[in-house]
GROMACS .gro file of C-alpha atoms in nm:
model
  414
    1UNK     CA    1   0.000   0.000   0.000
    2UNK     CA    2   0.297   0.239   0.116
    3UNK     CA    3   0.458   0.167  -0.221
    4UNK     CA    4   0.151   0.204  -0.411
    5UNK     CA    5   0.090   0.559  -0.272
    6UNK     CA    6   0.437   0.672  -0.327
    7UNK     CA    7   0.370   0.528  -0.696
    8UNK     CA    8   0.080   0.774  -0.714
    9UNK     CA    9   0.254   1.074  -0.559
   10UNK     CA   10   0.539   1.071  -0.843
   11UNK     CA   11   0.278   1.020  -1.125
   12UNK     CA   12   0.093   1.305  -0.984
   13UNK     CA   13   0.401   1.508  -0.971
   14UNK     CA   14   0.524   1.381  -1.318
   15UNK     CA   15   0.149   1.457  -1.477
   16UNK     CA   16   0.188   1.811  -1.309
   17UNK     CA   17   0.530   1.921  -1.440
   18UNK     CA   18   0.483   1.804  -1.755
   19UNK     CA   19   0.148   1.989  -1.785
   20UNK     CA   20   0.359   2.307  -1.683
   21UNK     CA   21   0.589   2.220  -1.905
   22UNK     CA   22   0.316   2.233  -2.225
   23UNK     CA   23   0.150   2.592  -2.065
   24UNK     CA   24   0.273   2.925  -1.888
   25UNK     CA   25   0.076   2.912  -1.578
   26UNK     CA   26   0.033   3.238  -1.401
   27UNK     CA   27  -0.091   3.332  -1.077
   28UNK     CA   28  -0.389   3.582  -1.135
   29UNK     CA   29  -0.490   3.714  -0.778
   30UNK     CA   30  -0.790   3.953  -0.741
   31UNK     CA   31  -1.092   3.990  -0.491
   32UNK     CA   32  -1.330   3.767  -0.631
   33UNK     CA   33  -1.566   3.741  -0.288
   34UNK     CA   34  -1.614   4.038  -0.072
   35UNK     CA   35  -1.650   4.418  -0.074
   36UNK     CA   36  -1.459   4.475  -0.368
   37UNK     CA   37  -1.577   4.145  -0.578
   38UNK     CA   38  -1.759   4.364  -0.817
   39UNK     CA   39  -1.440   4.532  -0.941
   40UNK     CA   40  -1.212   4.239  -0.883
   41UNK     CA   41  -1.416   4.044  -1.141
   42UNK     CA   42  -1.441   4.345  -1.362
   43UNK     CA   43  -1.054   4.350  -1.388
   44UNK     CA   44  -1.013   3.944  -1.392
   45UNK     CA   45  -1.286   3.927  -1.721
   46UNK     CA   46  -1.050   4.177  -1.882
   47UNK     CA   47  -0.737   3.951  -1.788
   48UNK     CA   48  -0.932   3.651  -1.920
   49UNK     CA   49  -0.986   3.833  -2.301
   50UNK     CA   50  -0.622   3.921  -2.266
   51UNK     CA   51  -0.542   3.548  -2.255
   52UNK     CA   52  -0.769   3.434  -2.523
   53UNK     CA   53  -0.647   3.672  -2.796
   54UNK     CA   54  -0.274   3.606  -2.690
   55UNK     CA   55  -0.372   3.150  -2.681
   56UNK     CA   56  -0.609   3.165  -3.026
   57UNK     CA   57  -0.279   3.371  -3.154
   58UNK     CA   58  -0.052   3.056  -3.083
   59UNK     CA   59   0.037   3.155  -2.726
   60UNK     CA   60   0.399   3.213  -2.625
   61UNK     CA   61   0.661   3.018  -2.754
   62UNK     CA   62   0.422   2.764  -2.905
   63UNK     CA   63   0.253   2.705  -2.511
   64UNK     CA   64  -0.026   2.850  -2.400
   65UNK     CA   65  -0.106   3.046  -2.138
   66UNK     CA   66  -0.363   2.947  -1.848
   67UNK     CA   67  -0.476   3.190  -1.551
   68UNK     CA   68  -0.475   3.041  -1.224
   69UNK     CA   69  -0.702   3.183  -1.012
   70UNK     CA   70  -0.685   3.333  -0.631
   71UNK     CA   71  -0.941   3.478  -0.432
   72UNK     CA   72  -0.757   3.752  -0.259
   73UNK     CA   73  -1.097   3.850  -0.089
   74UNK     CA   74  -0.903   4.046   0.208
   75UNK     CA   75  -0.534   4.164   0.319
   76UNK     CA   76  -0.492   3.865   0.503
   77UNK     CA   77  -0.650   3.596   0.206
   78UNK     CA   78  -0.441   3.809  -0.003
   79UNK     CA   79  -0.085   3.688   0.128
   80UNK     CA   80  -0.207   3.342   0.230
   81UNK     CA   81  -0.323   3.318  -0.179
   82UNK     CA   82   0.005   3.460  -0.282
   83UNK     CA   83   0.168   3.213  -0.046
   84UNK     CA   84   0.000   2.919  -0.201
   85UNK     CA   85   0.043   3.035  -0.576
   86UNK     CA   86   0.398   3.098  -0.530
   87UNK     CA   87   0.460   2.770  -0.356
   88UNK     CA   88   0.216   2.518  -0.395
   89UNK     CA   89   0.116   2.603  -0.778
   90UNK     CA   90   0.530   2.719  -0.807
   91UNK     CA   91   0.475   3.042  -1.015
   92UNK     CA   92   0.704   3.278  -1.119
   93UNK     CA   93   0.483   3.521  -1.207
   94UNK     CA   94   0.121   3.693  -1.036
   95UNK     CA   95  -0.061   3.941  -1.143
   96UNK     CA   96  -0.362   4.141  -1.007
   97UNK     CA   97  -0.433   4.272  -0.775
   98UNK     CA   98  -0.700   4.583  -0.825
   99UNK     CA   99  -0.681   4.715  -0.496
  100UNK     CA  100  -0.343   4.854  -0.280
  101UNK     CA  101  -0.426   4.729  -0.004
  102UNK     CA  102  -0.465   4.373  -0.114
  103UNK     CA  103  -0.166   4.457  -0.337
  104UNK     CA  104   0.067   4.573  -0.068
  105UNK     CA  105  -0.012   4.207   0.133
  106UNK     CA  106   0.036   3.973  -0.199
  107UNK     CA  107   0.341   4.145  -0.317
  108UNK     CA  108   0.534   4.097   0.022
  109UNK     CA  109   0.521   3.741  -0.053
  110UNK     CA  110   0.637   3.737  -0.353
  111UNK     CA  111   0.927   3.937  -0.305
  112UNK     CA  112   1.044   3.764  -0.063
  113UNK     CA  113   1.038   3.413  -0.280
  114UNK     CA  114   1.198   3.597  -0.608
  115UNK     CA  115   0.920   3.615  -0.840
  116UNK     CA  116   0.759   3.878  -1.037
  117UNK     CA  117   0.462   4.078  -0.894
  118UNK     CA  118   0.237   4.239  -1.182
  119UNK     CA  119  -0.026   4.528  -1.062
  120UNK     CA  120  -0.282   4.636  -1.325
  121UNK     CA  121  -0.484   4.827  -1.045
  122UNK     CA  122  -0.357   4.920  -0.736
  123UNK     CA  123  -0.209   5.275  -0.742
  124UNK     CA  124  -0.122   5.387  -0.375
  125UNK     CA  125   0.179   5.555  -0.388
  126UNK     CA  126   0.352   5.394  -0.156
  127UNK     CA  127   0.332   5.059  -0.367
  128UNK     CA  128   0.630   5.168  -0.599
  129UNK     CA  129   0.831   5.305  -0.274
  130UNK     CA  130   0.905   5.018  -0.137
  131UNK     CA  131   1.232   4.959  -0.353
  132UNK     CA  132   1.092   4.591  -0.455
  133UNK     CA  133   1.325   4.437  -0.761
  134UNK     CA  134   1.004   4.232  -0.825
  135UNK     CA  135   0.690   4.464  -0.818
  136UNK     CA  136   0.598   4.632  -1.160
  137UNK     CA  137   0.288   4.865  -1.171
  138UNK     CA  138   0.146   4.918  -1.500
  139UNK     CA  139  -0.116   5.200  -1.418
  140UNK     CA  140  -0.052   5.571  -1.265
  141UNK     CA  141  -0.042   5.664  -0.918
  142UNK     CA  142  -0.304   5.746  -0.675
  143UNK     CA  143  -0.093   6.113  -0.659
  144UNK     CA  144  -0.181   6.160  -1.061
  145UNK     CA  145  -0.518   6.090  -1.004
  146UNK     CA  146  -0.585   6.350  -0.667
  147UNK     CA  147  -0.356   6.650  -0.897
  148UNK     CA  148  -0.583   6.582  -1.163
  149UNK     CA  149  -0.905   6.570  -1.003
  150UNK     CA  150  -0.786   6.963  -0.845
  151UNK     CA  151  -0.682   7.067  -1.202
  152UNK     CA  152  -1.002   6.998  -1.387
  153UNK     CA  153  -1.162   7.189  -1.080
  154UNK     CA  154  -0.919   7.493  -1.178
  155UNK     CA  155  -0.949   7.466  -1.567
  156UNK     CA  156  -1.280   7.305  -1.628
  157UNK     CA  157  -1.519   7.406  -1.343
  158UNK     CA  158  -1.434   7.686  -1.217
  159UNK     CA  159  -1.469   7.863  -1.520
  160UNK     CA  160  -1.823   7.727  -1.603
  161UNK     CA  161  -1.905   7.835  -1.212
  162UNK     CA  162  -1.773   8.199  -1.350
  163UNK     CA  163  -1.549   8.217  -1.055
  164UNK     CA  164  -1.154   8.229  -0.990
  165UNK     CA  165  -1.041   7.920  -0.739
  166UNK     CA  166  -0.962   8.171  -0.487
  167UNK     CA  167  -1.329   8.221  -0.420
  168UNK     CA  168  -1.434   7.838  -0.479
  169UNK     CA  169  -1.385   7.595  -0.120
  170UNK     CA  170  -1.289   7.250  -0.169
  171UNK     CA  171  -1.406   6.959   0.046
  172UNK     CA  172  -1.205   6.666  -0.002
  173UNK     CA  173  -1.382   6.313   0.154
  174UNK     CA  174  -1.208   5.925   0.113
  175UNK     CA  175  -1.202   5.614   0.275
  176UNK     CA  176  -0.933   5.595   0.469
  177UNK     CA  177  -0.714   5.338   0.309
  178UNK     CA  178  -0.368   5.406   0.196
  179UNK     CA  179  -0.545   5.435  -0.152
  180UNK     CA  180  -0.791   5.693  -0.096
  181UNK     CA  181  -0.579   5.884   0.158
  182UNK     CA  182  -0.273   5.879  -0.120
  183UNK     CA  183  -0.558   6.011  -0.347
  184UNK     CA  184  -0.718   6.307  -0.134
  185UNK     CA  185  -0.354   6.405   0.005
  186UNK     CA  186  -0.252   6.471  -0.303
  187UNK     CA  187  -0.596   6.621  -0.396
  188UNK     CA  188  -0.534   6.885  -0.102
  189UNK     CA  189  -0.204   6.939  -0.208
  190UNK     CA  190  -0.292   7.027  -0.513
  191UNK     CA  191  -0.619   7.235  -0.466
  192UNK     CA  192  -0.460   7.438  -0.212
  193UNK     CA  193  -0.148   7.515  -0.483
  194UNK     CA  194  -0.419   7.634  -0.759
  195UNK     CA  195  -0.559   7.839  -0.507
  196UNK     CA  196  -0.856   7.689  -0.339
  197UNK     CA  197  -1.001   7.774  -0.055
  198UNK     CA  198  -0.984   7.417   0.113
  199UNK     CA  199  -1.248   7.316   0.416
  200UNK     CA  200  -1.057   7.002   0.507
  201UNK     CA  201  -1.035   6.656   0.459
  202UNK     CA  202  -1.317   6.385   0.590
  203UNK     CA  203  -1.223   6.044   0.615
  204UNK     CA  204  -1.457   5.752   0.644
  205UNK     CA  205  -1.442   5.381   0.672
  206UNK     CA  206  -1.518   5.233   0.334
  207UNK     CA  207  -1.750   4.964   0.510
  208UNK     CA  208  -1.959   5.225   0.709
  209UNK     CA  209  -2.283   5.120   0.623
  210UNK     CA  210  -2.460   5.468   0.759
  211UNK     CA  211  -2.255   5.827   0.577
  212UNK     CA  212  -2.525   6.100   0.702
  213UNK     CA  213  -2.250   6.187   0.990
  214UNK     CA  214  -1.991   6.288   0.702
  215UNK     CA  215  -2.301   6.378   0.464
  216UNK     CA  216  -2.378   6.666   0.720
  217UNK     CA  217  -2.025   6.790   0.778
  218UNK     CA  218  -2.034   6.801   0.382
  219UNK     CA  219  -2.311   7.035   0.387
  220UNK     CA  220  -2.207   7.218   0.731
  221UNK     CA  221  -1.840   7.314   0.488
  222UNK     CA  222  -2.083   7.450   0.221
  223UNK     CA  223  -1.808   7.328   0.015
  224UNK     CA  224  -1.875   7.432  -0.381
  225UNK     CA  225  -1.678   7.131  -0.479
  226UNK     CA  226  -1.621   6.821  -0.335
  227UNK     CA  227  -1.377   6.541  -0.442
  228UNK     CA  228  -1.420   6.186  -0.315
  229UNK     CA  229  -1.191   5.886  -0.345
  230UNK     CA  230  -1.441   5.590  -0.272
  231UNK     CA  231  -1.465   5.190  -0.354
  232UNK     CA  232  -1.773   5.096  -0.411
  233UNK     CA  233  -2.088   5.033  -0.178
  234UNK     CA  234  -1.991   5.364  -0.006
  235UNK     CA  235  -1.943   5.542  -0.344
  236UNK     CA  236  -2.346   5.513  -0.350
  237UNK     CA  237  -2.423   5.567  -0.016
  238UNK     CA  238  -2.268   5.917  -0.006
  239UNK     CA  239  -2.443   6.020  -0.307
  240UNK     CA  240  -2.800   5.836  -0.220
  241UNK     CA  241  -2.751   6.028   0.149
  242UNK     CA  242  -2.664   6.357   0.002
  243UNK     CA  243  -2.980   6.331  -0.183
  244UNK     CA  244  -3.178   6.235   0.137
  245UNK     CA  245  -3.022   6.532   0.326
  246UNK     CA  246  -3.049   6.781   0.042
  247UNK     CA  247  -2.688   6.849  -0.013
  248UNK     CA  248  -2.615   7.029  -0.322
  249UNK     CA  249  -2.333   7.150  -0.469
  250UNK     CA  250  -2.192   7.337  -0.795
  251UNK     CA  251  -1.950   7.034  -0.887
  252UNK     CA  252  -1.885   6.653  -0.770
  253UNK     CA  253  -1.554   6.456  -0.882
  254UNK     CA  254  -1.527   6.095  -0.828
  255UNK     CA  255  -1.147   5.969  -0.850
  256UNK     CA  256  -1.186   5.585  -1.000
  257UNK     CA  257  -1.301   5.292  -0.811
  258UNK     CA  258  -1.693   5.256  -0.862
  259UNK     CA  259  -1.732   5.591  -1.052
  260UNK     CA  260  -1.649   5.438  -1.383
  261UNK     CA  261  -1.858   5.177  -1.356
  262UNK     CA  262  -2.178   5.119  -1.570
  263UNK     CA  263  -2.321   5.009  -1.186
  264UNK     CA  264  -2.265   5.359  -1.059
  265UNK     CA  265  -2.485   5.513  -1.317
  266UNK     CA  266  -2.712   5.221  -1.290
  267UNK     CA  267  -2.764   5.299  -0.922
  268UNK     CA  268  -2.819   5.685  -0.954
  269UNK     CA  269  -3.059   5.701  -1.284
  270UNK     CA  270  -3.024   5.993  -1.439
  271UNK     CA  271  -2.887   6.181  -1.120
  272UNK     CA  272  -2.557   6.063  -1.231
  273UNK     CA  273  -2.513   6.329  -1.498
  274UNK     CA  274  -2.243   6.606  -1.410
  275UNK     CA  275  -2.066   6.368  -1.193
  276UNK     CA  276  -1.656   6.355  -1.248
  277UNK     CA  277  -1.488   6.072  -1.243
  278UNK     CA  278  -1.084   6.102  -1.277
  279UNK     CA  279  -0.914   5.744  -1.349
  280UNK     CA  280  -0.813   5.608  -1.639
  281UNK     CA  281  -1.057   5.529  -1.964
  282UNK     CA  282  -1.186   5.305  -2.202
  283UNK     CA  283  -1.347   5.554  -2.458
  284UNK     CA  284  -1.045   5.814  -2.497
  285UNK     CA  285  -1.017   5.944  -2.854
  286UNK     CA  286  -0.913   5.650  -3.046
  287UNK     CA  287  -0.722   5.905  -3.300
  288UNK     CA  288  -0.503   5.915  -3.014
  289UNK     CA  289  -0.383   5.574  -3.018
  290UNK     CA  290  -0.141   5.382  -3.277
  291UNK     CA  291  -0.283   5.166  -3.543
  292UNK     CA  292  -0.202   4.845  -3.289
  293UNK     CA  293  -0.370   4.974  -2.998
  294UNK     CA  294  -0.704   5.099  -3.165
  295UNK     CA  295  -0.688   4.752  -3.326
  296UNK     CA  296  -0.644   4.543  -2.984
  297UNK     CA  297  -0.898   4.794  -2.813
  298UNK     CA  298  -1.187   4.725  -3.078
  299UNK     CA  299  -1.138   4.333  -3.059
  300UNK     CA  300  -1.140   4.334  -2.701
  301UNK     CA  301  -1.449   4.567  -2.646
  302UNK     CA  302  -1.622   4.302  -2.884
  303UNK     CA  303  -1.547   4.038  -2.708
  304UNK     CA  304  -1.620   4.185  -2.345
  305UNK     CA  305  -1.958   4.277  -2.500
  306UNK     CA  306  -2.011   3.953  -2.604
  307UNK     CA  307  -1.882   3.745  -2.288
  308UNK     CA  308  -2.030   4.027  -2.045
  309UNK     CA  309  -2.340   4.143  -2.163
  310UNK     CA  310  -2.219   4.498  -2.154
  311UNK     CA  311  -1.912   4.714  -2.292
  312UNK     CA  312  -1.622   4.723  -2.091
  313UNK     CA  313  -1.556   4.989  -1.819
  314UNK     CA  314  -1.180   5.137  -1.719
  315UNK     CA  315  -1.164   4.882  -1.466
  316UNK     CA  316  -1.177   4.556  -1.715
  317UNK     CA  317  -0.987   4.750  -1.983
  318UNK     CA  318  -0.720   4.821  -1.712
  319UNK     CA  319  -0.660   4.402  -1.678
  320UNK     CA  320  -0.709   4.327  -2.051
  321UNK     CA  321  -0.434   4.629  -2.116
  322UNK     CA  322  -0.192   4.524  -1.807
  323UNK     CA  323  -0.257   4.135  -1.890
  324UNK     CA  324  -0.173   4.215  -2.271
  325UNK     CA  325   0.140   4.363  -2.236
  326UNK     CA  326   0.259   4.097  -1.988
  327UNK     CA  327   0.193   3.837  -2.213
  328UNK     CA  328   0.312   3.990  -2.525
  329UNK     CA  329   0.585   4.230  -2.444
  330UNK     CA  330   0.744   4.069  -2.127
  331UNK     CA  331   0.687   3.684  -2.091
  332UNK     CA  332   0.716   3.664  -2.490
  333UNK     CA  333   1.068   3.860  -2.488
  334UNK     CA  334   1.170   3.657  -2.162
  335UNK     CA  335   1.100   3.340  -2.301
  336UNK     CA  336   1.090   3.177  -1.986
  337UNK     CA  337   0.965   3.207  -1.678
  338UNK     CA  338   1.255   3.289  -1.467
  339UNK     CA  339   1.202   3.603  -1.271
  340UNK     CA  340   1.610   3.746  -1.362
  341UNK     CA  341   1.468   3.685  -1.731
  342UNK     CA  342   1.088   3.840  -1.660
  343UNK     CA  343   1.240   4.146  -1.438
  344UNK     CA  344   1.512   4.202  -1.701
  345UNK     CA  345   1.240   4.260  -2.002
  346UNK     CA  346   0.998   4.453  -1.817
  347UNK     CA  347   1.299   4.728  -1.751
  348UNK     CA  348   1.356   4.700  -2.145
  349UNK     CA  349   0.985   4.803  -2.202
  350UNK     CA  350   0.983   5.157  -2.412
  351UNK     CA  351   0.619   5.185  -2.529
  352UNK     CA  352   0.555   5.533  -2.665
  353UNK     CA  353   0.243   5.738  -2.559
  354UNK     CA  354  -0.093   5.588  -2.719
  355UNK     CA  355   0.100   5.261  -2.805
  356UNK     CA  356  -0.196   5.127  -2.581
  357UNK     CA  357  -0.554   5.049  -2.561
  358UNK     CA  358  -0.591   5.313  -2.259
  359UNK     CA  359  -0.381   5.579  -2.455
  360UNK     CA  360  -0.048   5.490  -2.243
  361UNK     CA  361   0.319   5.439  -2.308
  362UNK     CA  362   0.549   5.204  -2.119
  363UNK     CA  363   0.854   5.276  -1.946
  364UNK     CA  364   0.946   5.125  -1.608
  365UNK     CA  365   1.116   5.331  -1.320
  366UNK     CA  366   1.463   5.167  -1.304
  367UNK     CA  367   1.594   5.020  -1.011
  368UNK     CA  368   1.753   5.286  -0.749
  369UNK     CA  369   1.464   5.569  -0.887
  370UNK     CA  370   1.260   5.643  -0.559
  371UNK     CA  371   0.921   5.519  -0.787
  372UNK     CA  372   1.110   5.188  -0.909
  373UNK     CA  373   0.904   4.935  -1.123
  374UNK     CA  374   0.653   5.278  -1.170
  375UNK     CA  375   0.547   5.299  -1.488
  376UNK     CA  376   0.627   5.655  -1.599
  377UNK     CA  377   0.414   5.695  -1.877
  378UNK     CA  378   0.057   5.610  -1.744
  379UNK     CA  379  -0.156   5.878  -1.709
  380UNK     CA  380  -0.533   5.892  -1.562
  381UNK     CA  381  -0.805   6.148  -1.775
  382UNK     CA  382  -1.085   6.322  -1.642
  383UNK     CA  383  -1.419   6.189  -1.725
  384UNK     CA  384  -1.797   6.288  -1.667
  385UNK     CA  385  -2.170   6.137  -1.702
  386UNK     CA  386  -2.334   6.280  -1.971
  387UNK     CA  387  -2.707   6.097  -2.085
  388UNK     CA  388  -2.610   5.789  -1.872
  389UNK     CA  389  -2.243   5.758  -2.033
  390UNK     CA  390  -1.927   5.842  -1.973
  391UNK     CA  391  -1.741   6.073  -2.208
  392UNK     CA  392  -1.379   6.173  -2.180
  393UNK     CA  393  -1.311   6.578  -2.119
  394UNK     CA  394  -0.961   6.621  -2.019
  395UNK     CA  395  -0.646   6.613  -2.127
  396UNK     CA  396  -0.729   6.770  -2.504
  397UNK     CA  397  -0.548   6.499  -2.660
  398UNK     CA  398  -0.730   6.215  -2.596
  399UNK     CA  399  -1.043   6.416  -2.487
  400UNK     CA  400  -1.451   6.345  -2.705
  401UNK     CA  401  -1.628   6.581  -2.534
  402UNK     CA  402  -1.653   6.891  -2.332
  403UNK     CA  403  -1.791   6.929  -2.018
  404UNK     CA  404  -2.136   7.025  -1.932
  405UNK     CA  405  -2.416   7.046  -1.629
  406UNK     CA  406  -2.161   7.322  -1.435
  407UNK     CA  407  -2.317   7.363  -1.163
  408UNK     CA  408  -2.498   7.026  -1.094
  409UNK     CA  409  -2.842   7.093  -1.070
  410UNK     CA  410  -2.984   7.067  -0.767
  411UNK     CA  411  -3.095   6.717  -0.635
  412UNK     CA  412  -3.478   6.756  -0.694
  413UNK     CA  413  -3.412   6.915  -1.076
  414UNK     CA  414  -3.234   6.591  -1.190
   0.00000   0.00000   0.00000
């Protein structure tokens, strides 16, 4: 019997490395379950398309690729996922994770065993400061997104309100994360450099199942702009609760997580219109992209439509772009997956502006920069809801539309 299931254990083990032999098998880690499954699965269904188009294109090196899936549901299912993908499974290479906070847990373990951590989502500063020879963000930084969410308040609102920033206050609100607070610091920062008056900064707890507290100091700042870094369920609640309490005011920017989401809109009706959202896109100006990247873009919002039910938001775009370029431009030049190999072609990456499907370049902080494994050429845009959709307004390059609704009507004229 002993020799029997010894017999067993090596055929099992023989069956499994020669199955990794015939595929690349990467670690794809994202909150599936939970608070943030919504956007988790948004970003993994873009991942998935990613795969497809690379495996019906002959896959890497003659294998194909398969996605194996983590549930990284919370900080601490996020390392104990990362700890069984990276040993158990053996893989070189994970990628995920959406959120920072789940990002910063996974990554730890990763580093620590040598492999190569790829984020398509999380974009808390402090990710890329941690001098990690592993960890390679693909998207911009939570710092981008706050600076721009206080320069389309300078250069796009204020105008339409017909009033300089000096006599325009600023309320800033987030969860209190190291993702929203990267995203409202900077957001401060910012507004109070354009010159804003600024009423202060109201953190929350992104679970808090009852905003009217922070709803009221809203209203009590008679703030003429606010700008909120949110996830998701809360994302609602402080807009269905400002419309409870009758809080109105002349403009309302969103920076990313549920505000790009067809859901968001869904939720509000037609109250969404005039809302800002400042993240990246999915429907910039396609004459801003190269030939390649408008091509990609258009196969993959075809197929999302088709496997979804629905176009694409920022969020699944974001893991169909990140997933892409990992497959095609890092794993392909590396040939194999040894992380010295993997680490060594992401550096080489020099992608020129619009040579993606969200309008990006690629180019990696080196090793020793203070940002290392940053990308340096991802850039979020400013959108807004206009007739239940969101169109792009800022930066001109890549902008469709300009903005309109300034000030947002008021709650029972929407």
């Amino acid at each position: 019997m002993k020799r029997f299931a010894l017999t067993a254990l090596a055929l099992a083990a023989s069956t499994f490395a020669a199955q990794a032999q015939e595929t690349w098998r990467i670690g794809a880690l994202y909150p599936l379950t939970g608070s943030l499954a919504l956007l988790g699965n948004e970003n993994l269904n873009g991942a998935r398309i990613a795969v497809d188009m690379i495996n019906e294109k002959g896959g890497v090196a003659g294998k194909k690729v398969e996605l194996v899936q983590g549930d990284a549901s919370t900080p601490d299912k996020a390392q104990s996922e990362a700890e069984r993908l990276a040993s158990l499974e053996n893989l070189q290479i994970i990628t995920g994770t959406y959120s920072s906070g789940l990002s910063y847990a996974a990554s730890q373990v990763v580093e620590r065993r040598g492999g190569l951590y790829w984020e398509t989502g999380g974009i808390a500063d402090g990710l890329t400061k941690r001098g990690f020879n592993g960890y390679f963000r693909i998207v911009f930084t939570a710092s981008s997104n706050g600076q721009l969410a206080a320069n389309i308040a300078s250069s796009l609102i204020a105008p339409k309100l017909g009033k300089k920033p000096s006599e325009l206050t600023v309320l800033v609100v987030h969860e209190d994360s190291d993702y929203g607070t990267s995203v409202a610091t900077a957001a401060e920062t910012k507004a109070k450099e354009l010159g804003f008056k600024v009423s202060g900064r109201l953190p929350y707890k992104a679970s808090t199942t009852d905003l009217a507290p922070l709803v009221l100091r809203m209203k009590a700042a008679g703030a003429d702009i606010v700008i909120a870094s949110s996830y998701a369920n809360d994302a609602l609640l402080i807009q269905r609760q400002m419309k409870q309490l009758g809080v109105n005011v002349g403009a309302f920017i969103g920076t990313g997580g549920i505000y790009g989401l067809p859901s968001f809109g869904e939720g509000l009706g037609s109250a969404v219109n005039g809302i800002f959202d400042t993240e990246g896109s999915a429907a910039i100006n396609p004459a801003s992209l190269s030939e390649e990247a408008r091509t990609l873009l258009a196969d993959f919002q075809k197929r999302f439509q088709a496997s979804q039910g629905k176009p694409p938001s920022y969020v699944g775009t974001q893991g169909f772009v990140g997933t892409y370029i990992l497959l095609d431009k890092v794993l392909r030049t590396a040939g194999a997956a040894d992380p010295a190999k993997l680490k060594a072609a992401a550096l080489a990456l020099d992608i020129p502006m619009g040579g993606t499907s969200l309008g990006w370049g690629v180019k990696f902080a080196p090793p020793g920069n203070e940002m290392q494994g940053q990308n340096e050429r991802a850039f979020p845009v400013a959108q807004q809801w206009q007739d239940g959709k969101l169109v792009v307004v800022a930066p001109e390059n890549v902008k469709t539309a300009d903005p309109v609704l300034v000030p947002l009507p008021a709650w029972d004229k929407r």
